[in-house]
XYZ file of C-alpha atoms in Angstrom:
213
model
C 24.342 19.227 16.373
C 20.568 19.404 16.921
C 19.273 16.194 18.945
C 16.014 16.782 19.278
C 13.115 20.226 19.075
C 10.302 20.488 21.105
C 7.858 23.051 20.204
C 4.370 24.279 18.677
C 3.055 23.092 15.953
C 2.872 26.214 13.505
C 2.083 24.538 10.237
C 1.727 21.689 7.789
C 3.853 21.875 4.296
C 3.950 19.071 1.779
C 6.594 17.109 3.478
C 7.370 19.088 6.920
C 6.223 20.597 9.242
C 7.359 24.216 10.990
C 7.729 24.306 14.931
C 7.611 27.337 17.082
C 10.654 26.765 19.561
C 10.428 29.883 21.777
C 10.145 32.259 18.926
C 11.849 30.814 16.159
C 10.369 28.514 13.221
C 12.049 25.349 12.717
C 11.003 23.690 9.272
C 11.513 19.844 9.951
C 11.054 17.385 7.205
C 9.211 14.569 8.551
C 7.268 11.427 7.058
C 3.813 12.026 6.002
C 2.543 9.463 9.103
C 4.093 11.359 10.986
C 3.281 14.914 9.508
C -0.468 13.888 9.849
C -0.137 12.878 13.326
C 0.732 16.056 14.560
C -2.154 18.464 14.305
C -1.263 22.242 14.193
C -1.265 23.997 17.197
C 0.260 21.327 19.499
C 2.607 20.658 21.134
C 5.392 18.104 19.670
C 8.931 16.556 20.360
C 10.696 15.186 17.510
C 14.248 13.850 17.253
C 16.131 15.126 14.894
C 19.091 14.025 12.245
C 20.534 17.148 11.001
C 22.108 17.161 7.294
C 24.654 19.846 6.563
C 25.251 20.431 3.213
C 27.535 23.580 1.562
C 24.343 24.731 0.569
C 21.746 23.646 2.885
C 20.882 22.360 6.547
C 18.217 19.835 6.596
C 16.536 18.981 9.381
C 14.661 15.149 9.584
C 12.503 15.017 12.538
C 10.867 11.456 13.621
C 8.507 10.455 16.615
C 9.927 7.562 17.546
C 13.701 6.672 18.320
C 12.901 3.268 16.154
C 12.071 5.359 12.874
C 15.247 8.006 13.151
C 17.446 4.502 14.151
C 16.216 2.947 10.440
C 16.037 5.995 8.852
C 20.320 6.103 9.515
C 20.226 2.651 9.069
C 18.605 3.228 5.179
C 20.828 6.054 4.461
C 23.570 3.570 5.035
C 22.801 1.819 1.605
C 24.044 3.423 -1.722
C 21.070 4.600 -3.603
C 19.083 5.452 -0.569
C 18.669 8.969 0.190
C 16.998 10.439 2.883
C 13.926 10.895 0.167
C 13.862 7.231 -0.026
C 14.534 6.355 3.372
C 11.325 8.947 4.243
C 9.492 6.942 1.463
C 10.070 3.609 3.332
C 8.940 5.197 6.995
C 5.776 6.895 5.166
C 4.459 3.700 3.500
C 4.435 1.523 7.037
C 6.002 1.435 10.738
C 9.693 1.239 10.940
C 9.259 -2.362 12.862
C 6.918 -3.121 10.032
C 9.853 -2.159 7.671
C 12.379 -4.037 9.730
C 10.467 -7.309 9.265
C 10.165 -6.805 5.829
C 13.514 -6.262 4.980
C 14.473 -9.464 7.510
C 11.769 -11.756 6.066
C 13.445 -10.270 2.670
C 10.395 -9.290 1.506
C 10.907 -7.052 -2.056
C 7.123 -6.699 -2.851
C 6.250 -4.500 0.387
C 9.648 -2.414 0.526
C 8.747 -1.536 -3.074
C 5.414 -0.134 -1.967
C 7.231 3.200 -1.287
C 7.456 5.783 -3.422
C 10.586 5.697 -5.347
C 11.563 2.503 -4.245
C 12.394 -0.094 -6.926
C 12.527 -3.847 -7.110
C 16.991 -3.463 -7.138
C 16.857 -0.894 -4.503
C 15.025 -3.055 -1.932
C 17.066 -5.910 -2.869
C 20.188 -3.833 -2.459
C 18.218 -2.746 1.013
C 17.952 -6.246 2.159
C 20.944 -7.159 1.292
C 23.035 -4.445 3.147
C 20.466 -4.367 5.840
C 18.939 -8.107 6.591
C 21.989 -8.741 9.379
C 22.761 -5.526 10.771
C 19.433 -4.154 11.153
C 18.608 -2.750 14.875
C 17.555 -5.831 17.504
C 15.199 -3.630 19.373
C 13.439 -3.106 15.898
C 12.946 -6.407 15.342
C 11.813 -7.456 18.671
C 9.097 -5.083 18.567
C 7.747 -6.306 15.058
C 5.023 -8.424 15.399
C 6.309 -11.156 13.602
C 8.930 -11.359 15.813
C 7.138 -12.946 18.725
C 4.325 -14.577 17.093
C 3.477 -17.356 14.476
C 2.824 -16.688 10.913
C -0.208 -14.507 10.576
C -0.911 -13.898 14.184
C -0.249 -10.144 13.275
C -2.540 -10.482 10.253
C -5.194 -12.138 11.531
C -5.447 -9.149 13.989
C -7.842 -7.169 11.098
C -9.033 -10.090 9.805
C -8.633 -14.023 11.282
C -8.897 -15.636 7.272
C -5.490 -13.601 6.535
C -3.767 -15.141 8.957
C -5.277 -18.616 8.697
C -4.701 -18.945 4.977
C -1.151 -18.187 5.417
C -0.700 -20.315 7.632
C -1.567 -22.833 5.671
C 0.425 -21.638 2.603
C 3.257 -22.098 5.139
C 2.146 -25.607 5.734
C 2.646 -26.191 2.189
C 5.727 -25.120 2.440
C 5.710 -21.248 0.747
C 8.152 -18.388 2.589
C 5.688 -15.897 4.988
C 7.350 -13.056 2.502
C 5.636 -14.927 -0.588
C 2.520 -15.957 1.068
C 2.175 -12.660 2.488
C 2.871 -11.551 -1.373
C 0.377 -13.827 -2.965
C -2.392 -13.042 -0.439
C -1.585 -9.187 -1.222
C -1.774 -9.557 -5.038
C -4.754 -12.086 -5.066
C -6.843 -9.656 -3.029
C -5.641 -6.780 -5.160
C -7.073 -9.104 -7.980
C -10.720 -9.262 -6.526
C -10.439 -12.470 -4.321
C -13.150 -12.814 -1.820
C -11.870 -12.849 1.868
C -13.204 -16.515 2.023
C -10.887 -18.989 3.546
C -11.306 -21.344 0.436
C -11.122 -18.609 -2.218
C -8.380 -16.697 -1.013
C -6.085 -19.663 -0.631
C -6.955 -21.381 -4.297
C -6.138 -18.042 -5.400
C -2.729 -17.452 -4.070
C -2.018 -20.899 -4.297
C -2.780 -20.147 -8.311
C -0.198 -17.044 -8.232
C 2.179 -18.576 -6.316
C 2.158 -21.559 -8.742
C 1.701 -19.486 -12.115
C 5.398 -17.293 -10.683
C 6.994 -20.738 -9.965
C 6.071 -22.369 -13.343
C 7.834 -19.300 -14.634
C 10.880 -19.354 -13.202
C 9.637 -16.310 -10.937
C 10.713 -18.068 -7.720
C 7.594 -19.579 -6.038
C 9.095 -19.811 -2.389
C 8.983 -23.096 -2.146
């Protein structure tokens, strides 16, 4: 069983990337963060979960202990193949993932590729009290309030959730609205933004959608 590679760079393909271990090519399929983080020609160490099939041996390399940890984690769930669980790690950071699936938050897991609205629910439901604590603990939600970790790009994301949470609305579906009411042209004014989610989150609840509230 292969642990972990540590080699040269040798090239990029569309979802892996080969490294020279003295001499010999390893093709390691990898997220596409990660593939674009690791420029040809370096030097890399990835850990490695090895697949072996009757007709194949797959090798999934990640750069972090985190991502291969919720990578096995996502495999775990039926429907979820390592395709999907690569999906999941490609479309944000595996903490980032962790919260989401915590904070049972559908909209973001369904970001990824492949990913549909039963899948992440069937994801959050197998997932939500098992997932890894170290994963958690490093997601920024974990240690500070509601849209501290927002607010890091811009301070009027995290202030008007805040105050959808004052009102009472889930992070997940203020997070949601805020998403889908930017998405919808809403200015990044403090005023705007939150009479717009505040509209979305209102027009879902007076349809039976589930509000959050």
């Amino acid at each position: 069983m292969i642990a972990w590679l540590k080699g040269v760079v040798r090239a990029h393909e569309e979802d892996r990337v080969v490294l020279d271990v003295h001499g010999v090519g390893w093709a390691v399929t990898v997220s596409a963060a990660d593939r674009d983080g690791l420029a040809v020609g370096e030097t890399a160490e990835l850990l490695i979960h090895m697949v072996v099939r009757e007709d194949a041996m797959q090798l999934y390399g990640f750069r972090t202990a985190a991502a291969r940890e919720l990578f096995l984690a996502l495999t775990s769930v039926p429907g979820v193949g390592p395709k999907g669980a690569m999906a999941l790690l490609a479309d944000a950071a595996p903490e980032l993932v962790a919260r989401a699936i915590h904070d049972e938050d559908v909209r973001t897991l369904t970001r990824a590729k492949g990913i549909g609205k039963r899948t992440a629910e069937l994801i959050v439901v197998k997932l939500r009290e098992r997932l890894p604590g170290a994963l958690l603990a490093a997601s920024p939600a974990a240690s500070e309030p509601a849209g501290t970790a927002r607010s890091t790009a811009d301070p009027t994301l995290g202030d008007v959730e805040s105050a959808l949470g004052h009102l009472g609305y889930r992070p997940a579906d203020a997070r949601a609205a805020i998403d889908a009411a930017i998405e919808a042209g809403a200015s990044v004014d403090f005023d705007r933004l939150l009479r717009s989610a505040l509209a979305l989150l209102r027009r879902d609840a007076a349809k039976g959608a589930g509000g959050g509230r």
